[in-house]
Structure formats: structure tokens, C-alpha cells
Short mmCIF file of C-alpha atoms and ligand atoms in Angstrom, two decimals:
data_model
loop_
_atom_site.label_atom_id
_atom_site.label_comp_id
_atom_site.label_asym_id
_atom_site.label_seq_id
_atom_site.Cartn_x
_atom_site.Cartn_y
_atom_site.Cartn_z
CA UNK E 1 16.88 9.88 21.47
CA UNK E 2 17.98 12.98 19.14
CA UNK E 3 20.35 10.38 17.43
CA UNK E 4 17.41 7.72 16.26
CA UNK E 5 14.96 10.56 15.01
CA UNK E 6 17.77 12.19 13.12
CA UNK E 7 18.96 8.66 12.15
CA UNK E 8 14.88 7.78 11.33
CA UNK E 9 14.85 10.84 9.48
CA UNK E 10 17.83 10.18 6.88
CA UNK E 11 16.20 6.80 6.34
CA UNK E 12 12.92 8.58 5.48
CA UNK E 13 14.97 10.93 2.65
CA UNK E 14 16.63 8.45 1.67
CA UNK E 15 13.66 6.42 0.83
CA UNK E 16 12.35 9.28 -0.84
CA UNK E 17 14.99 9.81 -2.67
CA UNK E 18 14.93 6.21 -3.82
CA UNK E 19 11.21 6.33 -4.61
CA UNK E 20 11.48 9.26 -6.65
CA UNK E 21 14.25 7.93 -8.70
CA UNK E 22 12.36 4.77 -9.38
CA UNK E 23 9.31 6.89 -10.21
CA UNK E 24 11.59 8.63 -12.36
CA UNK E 25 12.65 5.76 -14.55
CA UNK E 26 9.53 3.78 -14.77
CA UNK E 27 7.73 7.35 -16.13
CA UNK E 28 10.45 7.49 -18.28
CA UNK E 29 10.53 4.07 -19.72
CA UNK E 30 6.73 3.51 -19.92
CA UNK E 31 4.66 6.25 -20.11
CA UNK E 32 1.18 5.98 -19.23
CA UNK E 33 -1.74 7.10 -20.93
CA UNK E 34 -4.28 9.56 -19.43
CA UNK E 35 -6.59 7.16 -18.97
CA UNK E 36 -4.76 4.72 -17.09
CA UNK E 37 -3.72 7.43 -14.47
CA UNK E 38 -6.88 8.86 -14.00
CA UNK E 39 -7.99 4.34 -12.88
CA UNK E 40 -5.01 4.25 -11.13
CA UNK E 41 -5.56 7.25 -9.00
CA UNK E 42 -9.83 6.45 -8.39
CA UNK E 43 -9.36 3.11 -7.58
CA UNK E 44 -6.08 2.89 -5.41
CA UNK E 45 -5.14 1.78 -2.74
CA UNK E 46 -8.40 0.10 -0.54
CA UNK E 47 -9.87 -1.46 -3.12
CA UNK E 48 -10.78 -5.16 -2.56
CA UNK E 49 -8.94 -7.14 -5.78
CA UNK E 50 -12.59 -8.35 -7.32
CA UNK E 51 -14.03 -5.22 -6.78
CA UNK E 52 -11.37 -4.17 -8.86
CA UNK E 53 -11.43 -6.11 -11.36
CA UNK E 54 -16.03 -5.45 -11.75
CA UNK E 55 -14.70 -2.06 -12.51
CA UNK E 56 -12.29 -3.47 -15.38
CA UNK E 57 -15.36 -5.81 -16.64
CA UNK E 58 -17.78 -3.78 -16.61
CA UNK E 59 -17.20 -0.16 -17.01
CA UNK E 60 -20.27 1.00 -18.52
CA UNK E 61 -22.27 0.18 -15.34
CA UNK E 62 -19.71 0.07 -12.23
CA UNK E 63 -17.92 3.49 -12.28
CA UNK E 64 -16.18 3.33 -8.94
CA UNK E 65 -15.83 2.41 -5.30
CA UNK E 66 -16.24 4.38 -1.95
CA UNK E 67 -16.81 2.60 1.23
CA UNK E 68 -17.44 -0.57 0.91
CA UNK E 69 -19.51 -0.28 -1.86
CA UNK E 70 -19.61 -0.26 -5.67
CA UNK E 71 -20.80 3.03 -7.26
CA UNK E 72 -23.18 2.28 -10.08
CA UNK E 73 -23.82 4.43 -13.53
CA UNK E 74 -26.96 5.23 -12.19
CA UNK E 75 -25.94 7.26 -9.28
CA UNK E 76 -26.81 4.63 -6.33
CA UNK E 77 -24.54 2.10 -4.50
CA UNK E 78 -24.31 -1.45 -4.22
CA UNK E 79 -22.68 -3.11 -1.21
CA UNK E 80 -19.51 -4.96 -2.16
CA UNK E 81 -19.41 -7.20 0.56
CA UNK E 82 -22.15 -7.73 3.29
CA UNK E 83 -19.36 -9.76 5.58
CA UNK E 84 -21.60 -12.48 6.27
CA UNK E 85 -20.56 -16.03 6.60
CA UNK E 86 -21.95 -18.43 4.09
CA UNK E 87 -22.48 -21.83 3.36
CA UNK E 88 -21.34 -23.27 -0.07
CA UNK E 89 -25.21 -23.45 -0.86
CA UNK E 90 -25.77 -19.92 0.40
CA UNK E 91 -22.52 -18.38 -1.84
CA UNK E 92 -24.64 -19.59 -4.49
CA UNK E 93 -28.24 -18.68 -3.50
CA UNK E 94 -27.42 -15.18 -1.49
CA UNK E 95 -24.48 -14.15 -3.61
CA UNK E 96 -23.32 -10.15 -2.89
CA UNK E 97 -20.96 -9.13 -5.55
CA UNK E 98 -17.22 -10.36 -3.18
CA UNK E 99 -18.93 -13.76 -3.29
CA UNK E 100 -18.59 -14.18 -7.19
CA UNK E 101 -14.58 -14.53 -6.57
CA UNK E 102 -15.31 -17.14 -3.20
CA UNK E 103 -14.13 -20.08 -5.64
CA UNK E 104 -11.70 -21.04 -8.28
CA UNK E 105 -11.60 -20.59 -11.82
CA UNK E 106 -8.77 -22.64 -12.70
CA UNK E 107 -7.63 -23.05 -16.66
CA UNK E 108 -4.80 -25.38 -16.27
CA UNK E 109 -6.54 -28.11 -13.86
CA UNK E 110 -7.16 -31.09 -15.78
CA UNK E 111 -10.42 -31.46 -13.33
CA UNK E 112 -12.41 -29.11 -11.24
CA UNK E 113 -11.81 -28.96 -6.94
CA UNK E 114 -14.30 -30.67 -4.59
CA UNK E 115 -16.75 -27.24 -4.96
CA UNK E 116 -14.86 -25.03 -6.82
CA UNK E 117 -17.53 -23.33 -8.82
CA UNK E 118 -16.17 -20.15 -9.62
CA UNK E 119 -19.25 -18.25 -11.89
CA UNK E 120 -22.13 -20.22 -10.53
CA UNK E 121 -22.30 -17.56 -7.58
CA UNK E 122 -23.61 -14.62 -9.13
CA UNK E 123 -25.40 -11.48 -7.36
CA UNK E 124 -28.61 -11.02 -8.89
CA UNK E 125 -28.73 -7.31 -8.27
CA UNK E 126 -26.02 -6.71 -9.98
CA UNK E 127 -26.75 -8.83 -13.18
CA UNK E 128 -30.56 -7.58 -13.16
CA UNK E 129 -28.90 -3.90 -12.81
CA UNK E 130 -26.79 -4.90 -16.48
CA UNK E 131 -29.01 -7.13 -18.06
CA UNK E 132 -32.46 -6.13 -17.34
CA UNK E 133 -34.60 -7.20 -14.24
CA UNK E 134 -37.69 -8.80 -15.86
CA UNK E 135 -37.83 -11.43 -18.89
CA UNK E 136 -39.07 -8.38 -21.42
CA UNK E 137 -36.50 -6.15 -20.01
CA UNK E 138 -33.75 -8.03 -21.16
CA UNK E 139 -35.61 -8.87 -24.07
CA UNK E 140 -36.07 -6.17 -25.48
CA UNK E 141 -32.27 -5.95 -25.70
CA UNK E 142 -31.42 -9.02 -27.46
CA UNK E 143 -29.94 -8.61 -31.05
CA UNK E 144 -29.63 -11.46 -33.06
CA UNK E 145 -25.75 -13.04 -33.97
CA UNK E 146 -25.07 -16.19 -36.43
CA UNK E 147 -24.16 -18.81 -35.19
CA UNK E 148 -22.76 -21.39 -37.62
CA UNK E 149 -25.87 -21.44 -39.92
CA UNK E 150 -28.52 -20.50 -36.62
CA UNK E 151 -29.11 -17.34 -35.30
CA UNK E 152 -29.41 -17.07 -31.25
CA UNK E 153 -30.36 -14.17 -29.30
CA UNK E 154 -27.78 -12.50 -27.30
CA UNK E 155 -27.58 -9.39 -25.52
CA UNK E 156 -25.19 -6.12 -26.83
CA UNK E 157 -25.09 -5.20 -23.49
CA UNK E 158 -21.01 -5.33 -21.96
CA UNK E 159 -19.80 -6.16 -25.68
CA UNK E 160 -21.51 -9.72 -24.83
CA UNK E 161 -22.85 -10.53 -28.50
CA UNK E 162 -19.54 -8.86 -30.33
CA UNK E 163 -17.40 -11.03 -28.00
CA UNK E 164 -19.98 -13.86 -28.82
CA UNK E 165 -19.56 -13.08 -32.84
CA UNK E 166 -15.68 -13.14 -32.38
CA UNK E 167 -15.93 -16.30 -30.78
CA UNK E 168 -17.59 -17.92 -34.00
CA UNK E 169 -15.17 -15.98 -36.27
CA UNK E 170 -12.31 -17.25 -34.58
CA UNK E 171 -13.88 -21.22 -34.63
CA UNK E 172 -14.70 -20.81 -38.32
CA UNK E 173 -10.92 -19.44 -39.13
CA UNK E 174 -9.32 -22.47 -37.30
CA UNK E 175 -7.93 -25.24 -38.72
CA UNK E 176 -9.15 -27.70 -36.67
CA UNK E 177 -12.76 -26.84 -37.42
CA UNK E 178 -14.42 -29.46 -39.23
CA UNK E 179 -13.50 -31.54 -36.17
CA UNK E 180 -14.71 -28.51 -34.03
CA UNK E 181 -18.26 -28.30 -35.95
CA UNK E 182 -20.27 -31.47 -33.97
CA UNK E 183 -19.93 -29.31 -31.16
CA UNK E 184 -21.21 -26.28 -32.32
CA UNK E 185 -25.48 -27.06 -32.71
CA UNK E 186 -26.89 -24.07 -30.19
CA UNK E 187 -28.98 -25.55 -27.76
CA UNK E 188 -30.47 -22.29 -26.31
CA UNK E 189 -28.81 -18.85 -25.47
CA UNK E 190 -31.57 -16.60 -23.64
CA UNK E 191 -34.49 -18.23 -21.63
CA UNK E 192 -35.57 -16.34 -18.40
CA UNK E 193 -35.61 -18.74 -15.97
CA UNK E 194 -35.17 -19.92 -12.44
CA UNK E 195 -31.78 -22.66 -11.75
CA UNK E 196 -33.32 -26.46 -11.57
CA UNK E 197 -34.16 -27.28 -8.16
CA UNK E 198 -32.96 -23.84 -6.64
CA UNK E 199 -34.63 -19.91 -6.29
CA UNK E 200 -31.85 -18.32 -8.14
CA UNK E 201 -32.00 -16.90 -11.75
CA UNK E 202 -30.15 -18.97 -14.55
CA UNK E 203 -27.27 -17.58 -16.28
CA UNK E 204 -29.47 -17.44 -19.18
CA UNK E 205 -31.81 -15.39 -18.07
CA UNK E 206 -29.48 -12.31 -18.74
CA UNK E 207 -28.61 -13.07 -22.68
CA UNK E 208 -25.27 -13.46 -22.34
CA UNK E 209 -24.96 -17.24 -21.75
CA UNK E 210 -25.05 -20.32 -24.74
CA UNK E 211 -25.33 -23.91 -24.44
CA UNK E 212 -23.81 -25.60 -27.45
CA UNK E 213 -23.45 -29.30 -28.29
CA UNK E 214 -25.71 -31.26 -26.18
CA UNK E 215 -25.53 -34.40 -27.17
CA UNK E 216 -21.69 -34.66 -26.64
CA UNK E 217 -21.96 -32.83 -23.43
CA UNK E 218 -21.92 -33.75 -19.69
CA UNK E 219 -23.88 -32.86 -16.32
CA UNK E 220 -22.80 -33.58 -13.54
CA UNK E 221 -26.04 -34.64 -11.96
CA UNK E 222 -26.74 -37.28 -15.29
CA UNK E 223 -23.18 -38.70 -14.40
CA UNK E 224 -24.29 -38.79 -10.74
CA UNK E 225 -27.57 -38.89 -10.51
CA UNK E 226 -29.46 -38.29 -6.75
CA UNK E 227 -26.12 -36.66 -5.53
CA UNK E 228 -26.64 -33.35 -3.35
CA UNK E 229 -24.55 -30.63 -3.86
CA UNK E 230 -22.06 -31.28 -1.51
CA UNK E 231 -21.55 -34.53 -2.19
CA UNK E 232 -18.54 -35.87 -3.68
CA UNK E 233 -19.35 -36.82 -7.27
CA UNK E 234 -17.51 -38.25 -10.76
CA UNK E 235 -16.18 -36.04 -13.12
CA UNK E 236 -16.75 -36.09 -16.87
CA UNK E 237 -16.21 -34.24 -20.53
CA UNK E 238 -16.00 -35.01 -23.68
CA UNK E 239 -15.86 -30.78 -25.09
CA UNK E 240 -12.83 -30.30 -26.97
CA UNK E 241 -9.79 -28.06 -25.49
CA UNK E 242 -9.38 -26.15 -28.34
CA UNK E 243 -13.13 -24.66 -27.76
CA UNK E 244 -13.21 -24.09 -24.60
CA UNK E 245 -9.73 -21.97 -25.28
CA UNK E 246 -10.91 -20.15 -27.91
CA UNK E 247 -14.75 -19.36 -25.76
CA UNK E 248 -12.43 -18.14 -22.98
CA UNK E 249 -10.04 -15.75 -24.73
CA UNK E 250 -13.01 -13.80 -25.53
CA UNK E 251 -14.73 -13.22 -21.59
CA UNK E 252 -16.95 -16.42 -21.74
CA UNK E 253 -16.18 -19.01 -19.05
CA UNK E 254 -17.15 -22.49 -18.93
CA UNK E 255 -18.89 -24.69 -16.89
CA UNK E 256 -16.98 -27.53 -17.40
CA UNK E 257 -14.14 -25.83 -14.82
CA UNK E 258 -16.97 -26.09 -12.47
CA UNK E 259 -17.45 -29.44 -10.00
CA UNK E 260 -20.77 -29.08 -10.75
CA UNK E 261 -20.06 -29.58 -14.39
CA UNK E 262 -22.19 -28.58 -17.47
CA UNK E 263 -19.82 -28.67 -20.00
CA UNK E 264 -22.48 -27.66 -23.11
CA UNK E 265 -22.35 -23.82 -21.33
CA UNK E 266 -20.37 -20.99 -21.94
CA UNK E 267 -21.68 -17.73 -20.05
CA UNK E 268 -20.31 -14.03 -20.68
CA UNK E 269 -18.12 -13.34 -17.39
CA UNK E 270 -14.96 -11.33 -17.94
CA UNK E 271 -14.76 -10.52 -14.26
CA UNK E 272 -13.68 -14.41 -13.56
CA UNK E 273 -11.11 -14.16 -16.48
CA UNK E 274 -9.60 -11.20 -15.14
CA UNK E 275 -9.44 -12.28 -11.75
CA UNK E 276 -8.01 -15.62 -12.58
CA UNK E 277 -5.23 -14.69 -15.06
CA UNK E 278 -3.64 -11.98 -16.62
CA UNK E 279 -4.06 -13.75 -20.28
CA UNK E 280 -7.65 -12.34 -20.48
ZN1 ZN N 301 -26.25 -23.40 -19.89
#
């Protein structure tokens, strides 16, 4: 008995000893800023990886995480998960924040999965919270960005219109762009409004969200028409990589890597970047 604790304890130091020396060189060969310790050492070790990742998206409004829930700028909480069971319907409908990383975001699949819809879940507390919970509230925080020769509201709010404005200088600077331009006409940014056919708030409702070139877009329910949501269904798009690359490298994802495609609409969500690769 006296031999394995002595034996368990050698192991122990010698762990230590190991740990300590990797410790050693990683400090040594990259040092880390104040800043990143200080993240490191609030949100380590329990925290759920999307919860994680709200806090790298949106640091002006989610400032930590204490059990189970998200700690908010404004001193309340907001449960993380409510560990309910739901239907693919109900992950959209009834979304609490762990729900918004139920599906897929995936930027190499030539074609969405049967109900991969990773960004059409959102939970409307926590967007109302950011955005503004009534059409004048987020109103009232709209600026105005160019837009290839239009100007469309946007909101400031989570660096949503400078990513937006970065977007258009990047399109304008590439070469491809007069082949880019048919794509560009805006076909609405902010419009408070419920989702066709369901009691959830649009992605537009919140200012950070654009629909561009409608008349060379696809929907998946004008492709399909009468399907239901769970229904298998046809797959479509005609939006040009080279966009939807250059919308995505600045926090916007698009819904044409949804299987319930809209490919004219490009919303502000740097939380499904983040969680889905490390190139964001
Ligand atoms: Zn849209």
C-alpha cells in the first residue's frame, strides 16, 4: 500500500515537473498579452464552447459566464441553455442562446445538410437585448452606409455597419468586380418584421442583416413551392463564390449555407463564424 502512494506520488511530481517546464517554454516562446490572460482566466474551464465564443462576438454586451448563464453588460443574466428537448421547428421558434450552435455552418460543402440551418435559430432575448426590442428602438440606431451608389440603413451596434462598409470596400477593390456588380442592387437591410408564415422576428428586424441581388437569387420555397419545413426539398444558387467569401470574412453569414436557402441574404453573425472555423 505505502509502495503505490509513494509510487502515485512521484508520478504526481513528476507531472508537475513536466507541466511546469512546458508552461515554462510556451511563456517563453509566446508571450501573452494582459488581455488575453485576464479571458483566459474568466472564462476557463466550464464554459460551454458557444457560450464561449458569444463572449468573443459580442463583448460589448456579454461580459461573462457563471452558472449556466451568460452575464450581460447590464448587470442581469441570461440562461445559456434551458436543457429542453426541441424539435427542428422549435430550435427555430423557442431558440435560448446554446440553440444558435444546434446546426451546421459549413463553408466548404458544395450544398447545405437535410436541416442544417445554422443562423436561422436565433434567441430573441438576446438579439432584442443588442439591437433594440421595439422597431423605433433599433431605429433610432441605424446610421446610414453606401452601398455601391445606395445608401441602406444598418446598425453601429457590434461593429455591424463598419464590418458592412468593409465588405463593400473590399468588393469595389477586387478584380473580379464588374462581374461582381449585378449582384450587388440592395433589396432591403432593416425592416422590423415577423419571419413569413412563423411568430419569430426576422433577421432584419435588428439592422444588421442585407438582402442583395434579387433577381439572381434563390428561395428555397420558390424552387419548392408547398414544401413544409421538414420536407426534403431541391437545392439551388446562382450567388457568386467570390461574394459570399468576401461577406463572410467580415462576420456576415449567408443563407445560402442554409437548407432552407435564401441566397440574396447576408446577416451580421460572428458567433457562427467563430464557432465554425478558426479563419474568422
Ligand atoms: Zn434576408
Amino acid at each position: 500500500m505505502n509502495r503505490i502512494v509513494t509510487l502515485s506520488l512521484l508520478m504526481f511530481c513528476l507531472l508537475s515537473v513536466q507541466c511546469s517546464a512546458e508552461k515554462g517554454q510556451n511563456d517563453s516562446n509566446k508571450p501573452l498579452e494582459n488581455d488575453t490572460l485576464v479571458t483566459e482566466t474568466t472564462i476557463e474551464p466550464q464554459i460551454p464552447a458557444g457560450a464561449k465564443t458569444l463572449l468573443k462576438a459580442y463583448p460589448d454586451f456579454i461580459k461573462g459566464y457563471e452558472e449556466d448563464s451568460l452575464l450581460l453588460a447590464d448587470g442581469t443574466r441570461m440562461v445559456y441553455d434551458d436543457g429542453r428537448e426541441k424539435s427542428f421547428e422549435q430550435k427555430l421558434d423557442d431558440a435560448d442562446p446554446e440553440d444558435m450552435f444546434a446546426f451546421v455552418y459549413d463553408q466548404s460543402a458544395e450544398e447545405p445538410d437535410y436541416l442544417q440551418d445554422a443562423g436561422r435559430s436565433r434567441c430573441e432575448a438576446l438579439f432584442k437585448m443588442m439591437y433594440g426590442n421595439s422597431e423605433g428602438a433599433v431605429r433610432q440606431k441605424l446610421i446610414s452606409v453606401e452601398w455601391f451608389g445606395e445608401r441602406v440603413l444598418f446598425t453601429p451596434v457590434n461593429g455591424a455597419a463598419d464590418s458592412l462598409r468593409a465588405v463593400a470596400a473590399d468588393i469595389a477593390s477586387h478584380p473580379d468586380f464588374a462581374k461582381l456588380r449585378p449582384y450587388l442592387k440592395s433589396s432591403g437591410s432593416f425592416y422590423w418584421r415577423k419571419v413569413r408564415g412563423a411568430n419569430r422576428q426576422s433577421a432584419h428586424s435588428y439592422g444588421m442583416t442585407i438582402d442583395v441581388g434579387v433577381a439572381l437569387s434563390d428561395y428555397w420555397l420558390w424552387k419548392n413551392p408547398g414544401k413544409k419545413e421538414t420536407d426534403k426539398i431541391v437545392y439551388a444558387n446562382r450567388m457568386p463564390k467570390t461574394l459570399v467569401e468576401i461577406f463572410e470574412r467580415h462576420g456576415f453569414i449567408w443563407g445560402g449555407r442554409w437548407y432552407h436557402y435564401d441566397t440574396m441574404h447576408f446577416e451580421f453573425r460572428p458567433e457562427i463564424l467563430l464557432y465554425s472555423t478558426s479563419a474568422f
